[in-house]
Each structure stands twice: as C-alpha cells, then as structure tokens.
PDB file of C-alpha atoms in Angstrom:
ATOM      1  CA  UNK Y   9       7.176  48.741  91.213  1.00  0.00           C
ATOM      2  CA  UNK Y  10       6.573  48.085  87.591  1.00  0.00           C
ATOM      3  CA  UNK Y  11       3.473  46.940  86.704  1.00  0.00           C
ATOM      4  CA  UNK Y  12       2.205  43.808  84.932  1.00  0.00           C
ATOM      5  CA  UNK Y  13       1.911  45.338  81.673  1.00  0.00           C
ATOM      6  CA  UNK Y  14       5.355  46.940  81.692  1.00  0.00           C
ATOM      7  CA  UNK Y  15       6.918  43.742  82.585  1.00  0.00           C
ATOM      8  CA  UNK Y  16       4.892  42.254  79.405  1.00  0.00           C
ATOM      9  CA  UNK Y  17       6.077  44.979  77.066  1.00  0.00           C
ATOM     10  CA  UNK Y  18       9.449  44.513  78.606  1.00  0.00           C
ATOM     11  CA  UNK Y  19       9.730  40.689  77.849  1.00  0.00           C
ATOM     12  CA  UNK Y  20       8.425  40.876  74.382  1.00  0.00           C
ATOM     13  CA  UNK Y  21      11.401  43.824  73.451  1.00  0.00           C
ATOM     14  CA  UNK Y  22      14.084  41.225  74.989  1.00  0.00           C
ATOM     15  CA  UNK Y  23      12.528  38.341  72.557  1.00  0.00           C
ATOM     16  CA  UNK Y  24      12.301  41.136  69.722  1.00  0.00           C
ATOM     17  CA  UNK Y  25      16.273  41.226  70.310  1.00  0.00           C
ATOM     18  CA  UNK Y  26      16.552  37.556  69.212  1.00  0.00           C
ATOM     19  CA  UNK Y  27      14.142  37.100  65.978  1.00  0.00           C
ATOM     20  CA  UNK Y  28      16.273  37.334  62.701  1.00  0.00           C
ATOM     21  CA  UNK Y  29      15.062  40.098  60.046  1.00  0.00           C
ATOM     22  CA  UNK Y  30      12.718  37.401  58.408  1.00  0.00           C
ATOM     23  CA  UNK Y  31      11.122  36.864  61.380  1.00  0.00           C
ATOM     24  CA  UNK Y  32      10.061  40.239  62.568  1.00  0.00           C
ATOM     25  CA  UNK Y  33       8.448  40.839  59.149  1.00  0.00           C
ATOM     26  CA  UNK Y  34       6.786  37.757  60.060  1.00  0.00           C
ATOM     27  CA  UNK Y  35       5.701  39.180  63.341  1.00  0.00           C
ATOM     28  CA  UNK Y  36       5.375  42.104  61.960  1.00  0.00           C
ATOM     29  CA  UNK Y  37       2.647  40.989  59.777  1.00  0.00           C
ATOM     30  CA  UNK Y  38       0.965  38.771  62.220  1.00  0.00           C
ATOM     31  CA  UNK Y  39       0.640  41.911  64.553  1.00  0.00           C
ATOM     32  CA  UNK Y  40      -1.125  43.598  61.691  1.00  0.00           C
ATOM     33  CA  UNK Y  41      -3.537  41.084  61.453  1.00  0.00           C
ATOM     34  CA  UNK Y  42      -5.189  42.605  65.371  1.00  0.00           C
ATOM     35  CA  UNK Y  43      -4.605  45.723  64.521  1.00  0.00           C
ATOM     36  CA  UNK Y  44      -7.687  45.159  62.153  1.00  0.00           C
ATOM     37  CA  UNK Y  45      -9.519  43.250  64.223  1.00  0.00           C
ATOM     38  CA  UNK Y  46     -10.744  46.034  66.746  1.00  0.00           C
ATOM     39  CA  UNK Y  47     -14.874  45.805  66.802  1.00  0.00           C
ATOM     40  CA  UNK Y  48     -15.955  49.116  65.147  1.00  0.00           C
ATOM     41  CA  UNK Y  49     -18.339  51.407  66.063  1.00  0.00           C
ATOM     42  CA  UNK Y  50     -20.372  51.092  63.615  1.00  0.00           C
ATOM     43  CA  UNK Y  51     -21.288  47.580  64.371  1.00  0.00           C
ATOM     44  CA  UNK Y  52     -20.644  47.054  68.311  1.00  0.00           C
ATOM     45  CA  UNK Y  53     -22.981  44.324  68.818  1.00  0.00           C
ATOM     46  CA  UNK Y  54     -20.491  41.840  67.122  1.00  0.00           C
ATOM     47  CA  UNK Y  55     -19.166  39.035  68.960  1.00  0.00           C
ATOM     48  CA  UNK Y  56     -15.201  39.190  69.122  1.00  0.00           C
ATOM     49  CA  UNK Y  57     -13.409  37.299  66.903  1.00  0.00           C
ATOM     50  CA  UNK Y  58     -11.203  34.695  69.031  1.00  0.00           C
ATOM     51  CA  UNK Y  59      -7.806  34.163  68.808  1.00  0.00           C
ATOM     52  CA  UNK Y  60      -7.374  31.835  66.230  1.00  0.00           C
ATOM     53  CA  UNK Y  61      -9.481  33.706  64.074  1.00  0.00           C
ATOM     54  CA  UNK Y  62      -7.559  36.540  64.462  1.00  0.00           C
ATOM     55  CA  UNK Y  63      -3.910  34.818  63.801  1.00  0.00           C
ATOM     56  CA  UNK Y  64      -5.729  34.160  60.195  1.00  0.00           C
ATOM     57  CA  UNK Y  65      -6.452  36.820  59.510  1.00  0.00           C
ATOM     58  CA  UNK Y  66     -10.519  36.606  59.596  1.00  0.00           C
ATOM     59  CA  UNK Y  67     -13.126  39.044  60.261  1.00  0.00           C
ATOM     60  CA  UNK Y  68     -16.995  39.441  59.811  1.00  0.00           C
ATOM     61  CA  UNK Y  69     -19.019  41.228  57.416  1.00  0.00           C
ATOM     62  CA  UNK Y  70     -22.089  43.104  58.104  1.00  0.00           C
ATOM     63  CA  UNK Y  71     -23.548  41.329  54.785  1.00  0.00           C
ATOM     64  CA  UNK Y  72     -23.554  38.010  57.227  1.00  0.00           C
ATOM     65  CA  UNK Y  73     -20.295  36.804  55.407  1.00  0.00           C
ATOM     66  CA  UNK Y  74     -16.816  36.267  56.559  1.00  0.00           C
ATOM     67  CA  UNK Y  75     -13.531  36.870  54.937  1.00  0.00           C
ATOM     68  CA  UNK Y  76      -9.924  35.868  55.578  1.00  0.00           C
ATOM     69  CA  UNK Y  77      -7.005  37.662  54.361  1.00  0.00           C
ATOM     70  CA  UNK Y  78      -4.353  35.279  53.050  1.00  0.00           C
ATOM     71  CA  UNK Y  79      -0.815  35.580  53.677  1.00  0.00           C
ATOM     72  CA  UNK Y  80       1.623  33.719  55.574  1.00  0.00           C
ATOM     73  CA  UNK Y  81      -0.375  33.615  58.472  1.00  0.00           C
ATOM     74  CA  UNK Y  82      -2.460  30.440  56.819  1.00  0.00           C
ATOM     75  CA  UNK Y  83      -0.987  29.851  53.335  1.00  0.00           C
ATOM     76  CA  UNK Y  84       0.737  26.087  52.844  1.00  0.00           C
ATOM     77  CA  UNK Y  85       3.967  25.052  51.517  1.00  0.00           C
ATOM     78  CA  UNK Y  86       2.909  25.725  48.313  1.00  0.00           C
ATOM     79  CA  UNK Y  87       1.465  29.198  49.184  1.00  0.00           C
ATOM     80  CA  UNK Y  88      -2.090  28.593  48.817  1.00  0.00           C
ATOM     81  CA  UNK Y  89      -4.415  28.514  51.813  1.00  0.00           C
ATOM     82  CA  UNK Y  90      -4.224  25.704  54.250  1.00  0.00           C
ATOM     83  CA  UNK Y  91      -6.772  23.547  53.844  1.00  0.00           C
ATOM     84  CA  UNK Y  92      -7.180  23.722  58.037  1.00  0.00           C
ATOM     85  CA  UNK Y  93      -7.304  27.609  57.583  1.00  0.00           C
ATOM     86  CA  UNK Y  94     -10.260  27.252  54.689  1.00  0.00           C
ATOM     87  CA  UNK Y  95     -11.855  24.641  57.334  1.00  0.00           C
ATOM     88  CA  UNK Y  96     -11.700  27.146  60.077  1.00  0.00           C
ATOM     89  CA  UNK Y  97     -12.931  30.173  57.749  1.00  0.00           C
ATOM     90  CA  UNK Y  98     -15.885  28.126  57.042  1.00  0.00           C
ATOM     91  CA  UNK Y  99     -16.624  26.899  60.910  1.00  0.00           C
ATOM     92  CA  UNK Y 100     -16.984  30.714  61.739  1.00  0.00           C
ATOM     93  CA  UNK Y 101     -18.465  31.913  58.907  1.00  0.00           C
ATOM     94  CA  UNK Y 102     -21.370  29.449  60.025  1.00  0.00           C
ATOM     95  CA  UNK Y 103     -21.212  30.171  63.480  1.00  0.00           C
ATOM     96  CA  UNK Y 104     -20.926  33.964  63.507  1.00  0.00           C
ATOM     97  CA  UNK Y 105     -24.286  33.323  61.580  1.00  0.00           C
ATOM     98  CA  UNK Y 106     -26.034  31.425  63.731  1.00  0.00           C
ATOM     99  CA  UNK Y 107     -25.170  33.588  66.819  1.00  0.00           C
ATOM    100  CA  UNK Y 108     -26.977  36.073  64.935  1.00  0.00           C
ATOM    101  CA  UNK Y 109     -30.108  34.736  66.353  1.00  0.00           C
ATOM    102  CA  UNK Y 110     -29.475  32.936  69.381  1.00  0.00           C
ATOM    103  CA  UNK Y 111     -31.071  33.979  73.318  1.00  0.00           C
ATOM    104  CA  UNK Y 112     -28.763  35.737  75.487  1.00  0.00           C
ATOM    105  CA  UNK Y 113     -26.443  32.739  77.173  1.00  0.00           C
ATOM    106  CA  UNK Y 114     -26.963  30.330  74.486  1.00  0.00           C
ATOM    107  CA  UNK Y 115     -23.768  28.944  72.840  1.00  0.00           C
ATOM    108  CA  UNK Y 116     -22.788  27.780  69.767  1.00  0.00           C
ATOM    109  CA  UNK Y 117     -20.691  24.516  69.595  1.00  0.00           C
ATOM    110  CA  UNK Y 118     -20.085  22.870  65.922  1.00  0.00           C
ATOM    111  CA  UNK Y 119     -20.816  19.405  66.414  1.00  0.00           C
ATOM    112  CA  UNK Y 120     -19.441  18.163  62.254  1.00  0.00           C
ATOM    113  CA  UNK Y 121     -17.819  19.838  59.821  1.00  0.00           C
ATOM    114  CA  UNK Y 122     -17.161  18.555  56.385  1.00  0.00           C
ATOM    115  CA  UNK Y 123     -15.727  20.470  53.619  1.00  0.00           C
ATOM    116  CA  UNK Y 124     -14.537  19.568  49.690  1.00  0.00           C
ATOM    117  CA  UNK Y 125     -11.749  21.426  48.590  1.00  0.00           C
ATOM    118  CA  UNK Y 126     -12.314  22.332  45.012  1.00  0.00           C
ATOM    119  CA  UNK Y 127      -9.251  24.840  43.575  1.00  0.00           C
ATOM    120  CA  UNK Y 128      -6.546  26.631  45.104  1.00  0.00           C
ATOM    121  CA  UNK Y 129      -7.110  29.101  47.847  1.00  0.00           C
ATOM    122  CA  UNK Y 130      -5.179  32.399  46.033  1.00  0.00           C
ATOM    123  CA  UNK Y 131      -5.298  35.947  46.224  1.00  0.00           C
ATOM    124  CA  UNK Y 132      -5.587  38.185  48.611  1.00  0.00           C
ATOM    125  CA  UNK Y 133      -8.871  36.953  50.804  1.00  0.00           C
ATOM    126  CA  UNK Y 134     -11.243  34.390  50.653  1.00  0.00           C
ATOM    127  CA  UNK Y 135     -14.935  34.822  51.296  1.00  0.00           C
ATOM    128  CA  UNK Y 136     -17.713  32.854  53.196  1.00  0.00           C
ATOM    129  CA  UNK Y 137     -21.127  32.905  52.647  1.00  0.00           C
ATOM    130  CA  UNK Y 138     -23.129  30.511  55.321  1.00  0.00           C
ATOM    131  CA  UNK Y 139     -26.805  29.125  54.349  1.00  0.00           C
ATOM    132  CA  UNK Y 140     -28.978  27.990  57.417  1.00  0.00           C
ATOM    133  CA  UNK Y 141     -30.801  25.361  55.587  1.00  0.00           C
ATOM    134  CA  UNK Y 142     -32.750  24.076  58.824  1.00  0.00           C
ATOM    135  CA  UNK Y 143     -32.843  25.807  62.410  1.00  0.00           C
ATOM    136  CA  UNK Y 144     -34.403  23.342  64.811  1.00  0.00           C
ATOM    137  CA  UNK Y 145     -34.338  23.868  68.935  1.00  0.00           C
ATOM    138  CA  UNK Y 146     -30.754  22.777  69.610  1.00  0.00           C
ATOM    139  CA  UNK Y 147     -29.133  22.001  66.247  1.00  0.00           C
ATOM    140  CA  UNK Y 148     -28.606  24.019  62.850  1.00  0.00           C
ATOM    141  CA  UNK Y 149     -27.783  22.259  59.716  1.00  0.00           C
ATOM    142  CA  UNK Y 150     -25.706  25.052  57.944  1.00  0.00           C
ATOM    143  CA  UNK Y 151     -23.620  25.255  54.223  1.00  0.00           C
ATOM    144  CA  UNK Y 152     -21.298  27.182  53.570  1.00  0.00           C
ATOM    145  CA  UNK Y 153     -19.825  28.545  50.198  1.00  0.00           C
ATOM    146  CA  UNK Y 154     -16.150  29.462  50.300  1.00  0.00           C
ATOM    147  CA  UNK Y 155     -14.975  31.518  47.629  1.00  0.00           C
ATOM    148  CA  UNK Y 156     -12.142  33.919  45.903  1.00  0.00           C
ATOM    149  CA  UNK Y 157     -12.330  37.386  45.308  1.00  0.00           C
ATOM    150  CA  UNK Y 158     -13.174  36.486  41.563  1.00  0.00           C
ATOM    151  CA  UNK Y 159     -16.218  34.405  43.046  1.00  0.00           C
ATOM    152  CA  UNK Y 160     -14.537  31.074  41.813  1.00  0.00           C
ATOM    153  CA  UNK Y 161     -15.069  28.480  44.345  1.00  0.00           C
ATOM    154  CA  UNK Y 162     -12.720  27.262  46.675  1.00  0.00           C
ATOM    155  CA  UNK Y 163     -14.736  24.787  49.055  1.00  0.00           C
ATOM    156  CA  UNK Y 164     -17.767  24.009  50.167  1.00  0.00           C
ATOM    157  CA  UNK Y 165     -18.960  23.397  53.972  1.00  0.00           C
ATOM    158  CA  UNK Y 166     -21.729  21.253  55.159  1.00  0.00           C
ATOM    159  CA  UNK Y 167     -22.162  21.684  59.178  1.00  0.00           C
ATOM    160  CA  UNK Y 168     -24.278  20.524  61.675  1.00  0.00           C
ATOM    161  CA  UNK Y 169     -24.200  23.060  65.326  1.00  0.00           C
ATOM    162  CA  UNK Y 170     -25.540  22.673  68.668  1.00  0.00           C
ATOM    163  CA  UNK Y 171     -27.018  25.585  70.631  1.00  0.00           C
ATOM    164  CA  UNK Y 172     -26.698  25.312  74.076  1.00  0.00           C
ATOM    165  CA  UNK Y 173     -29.762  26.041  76.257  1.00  0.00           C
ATOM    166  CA  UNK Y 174     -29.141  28.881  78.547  1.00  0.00           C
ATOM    167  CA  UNK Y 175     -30.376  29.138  82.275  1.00  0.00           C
ATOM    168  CA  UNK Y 176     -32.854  32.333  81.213  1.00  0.00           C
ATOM    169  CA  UNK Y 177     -34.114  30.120  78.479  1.00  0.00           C
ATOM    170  CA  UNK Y 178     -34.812  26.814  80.487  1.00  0.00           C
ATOM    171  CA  UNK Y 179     -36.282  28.553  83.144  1.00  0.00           C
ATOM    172  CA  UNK Y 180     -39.191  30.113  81.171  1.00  0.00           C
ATOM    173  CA  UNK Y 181     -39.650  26.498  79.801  1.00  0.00           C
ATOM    174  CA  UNK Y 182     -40.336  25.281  82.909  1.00  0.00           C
ATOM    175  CA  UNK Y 183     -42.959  28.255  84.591  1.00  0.00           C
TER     176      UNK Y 183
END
C-alpha cells in the first residue's frame, strides 16, 4: 500500500505534467521561497513563519526586524510590491515582536492596521522595523517602519494588538 505521502508526491508530478514552462519557473520560485524558511539552529526558539508569510517570501531577523524578498510572489502589475504584501510585511513584523515577550499560551491577534504607502516597493527585499510605543495588559500600540534596502521609505504602520490571556496566566490571577 502506498502511503499518504507517496500518493502526495505522486499527485503533484501528474499536475507538474500540465503547467506550461512559465509556470514551473513560477513554481519553481515559489518553492524556493520554503526552502529558506526552515527555523535554523542558531535561533530555534522562533515562532514559524505561517503560510502566507512564507508564499511572500518573509522571514525574521534576529535584530527584531523582518524582511520580505520581492519577486513575483507579491510584486503588482506594475512590478512593485503589492500594497497587501507591504501590509502583511508590516502586520508580522509587529507581531513577531510582540511575541517576543508574551507568557507561554498567550496569543497575538492584530486588532487595526493602518499603513501610508509612501514610494515604490523595489529591489530585492524590503525591511521592517516594529516600535512598541505602549505595552499595556491586553493591547500593544505598535509602528512600524517599512523600508528598501537603500533605507528609503516605503510605508509606515501604525497597529494596535490584542494579547490573549492564557489559562496559566489567569489562573495565577485568581490564587
């Protein structure tokens, strides 16, 4: 009997058999895109970047920033980043910082999210650097600085999160 993952491996070959050449490059590229994603050694106690973060191509810093490769993964008609892509760098940027210090079973939800869009998303990554400008017991107000690898700035972020009391936590509240 073949196995799950064999019959996975099998199905994606059959749909390999269909894509034009354009489109495997574009896979090709996309599949590059995990293969730099693995958590390192060097820094195991980072939380795993989630899917969509992956598809664009963003990872996490040990400085506290976050970068995002651009290519056709998130770049527009145009071929500058999407403006959804920049969003979404931003949004983990901030919450990969936060979860920094958070209690074992807390979450972090974004409850707003506003960001200007000052010049063109170009190159070849863009980088976030989040500010915690106030930490209270469930919500952080956060900023976040969105630039290109010649520091010129592409957005700016201004976020408010909600941390999510865990079970551990509450309990030592209440004895």
């Amino acid at each position: 009997m073949i196995d799950k993952r064999s019959e996975q491996i099998n199905a994606i070959k059959n749909q390999l058999n269909t894509l034009k050449d354009h489109e495997l490059g574009e896979l090709a590229h996309i599949l590059s895109l995990y293969q730099d994603q693995t958590v390192s050694e060097d820094h195991p106690s980072a939380v795993p970047m989630h899917f969509l973060g992956r598809f664009l191509g963003i990872t996490q810093n040990q400085d506290g920033t976050s970068e995002m490769k651009l290519g056709l993964q998130n770049a527009n008609t145009y071929g500058v980043a999407q403006g959804g892509a920049i969003y979404t760098l931003a949004d983990v940027a901030i919450g990969f910082s936060i979860l920094q210090d958070v209690e074992e079973g807390q979450k972090v939800l974004t409850l707003e999210l506003k960001v200007n869009f000052i010049e063109k998303g170009k190159g070849s990554r863009l980088i976030a650097s989040p500010i915690i400008l106030r930490r209270g017991r469930s919500t952080v107000v956060s900023e976040c600085t969105v630039t290109d690898e010649q520091g010129n700035l592409v957005a700016k972020a201004l976020g408010t999160f909600y941390i999510t009391s865990s079970r551990k936590v509450r309990e030592e509240e209440t004895s």
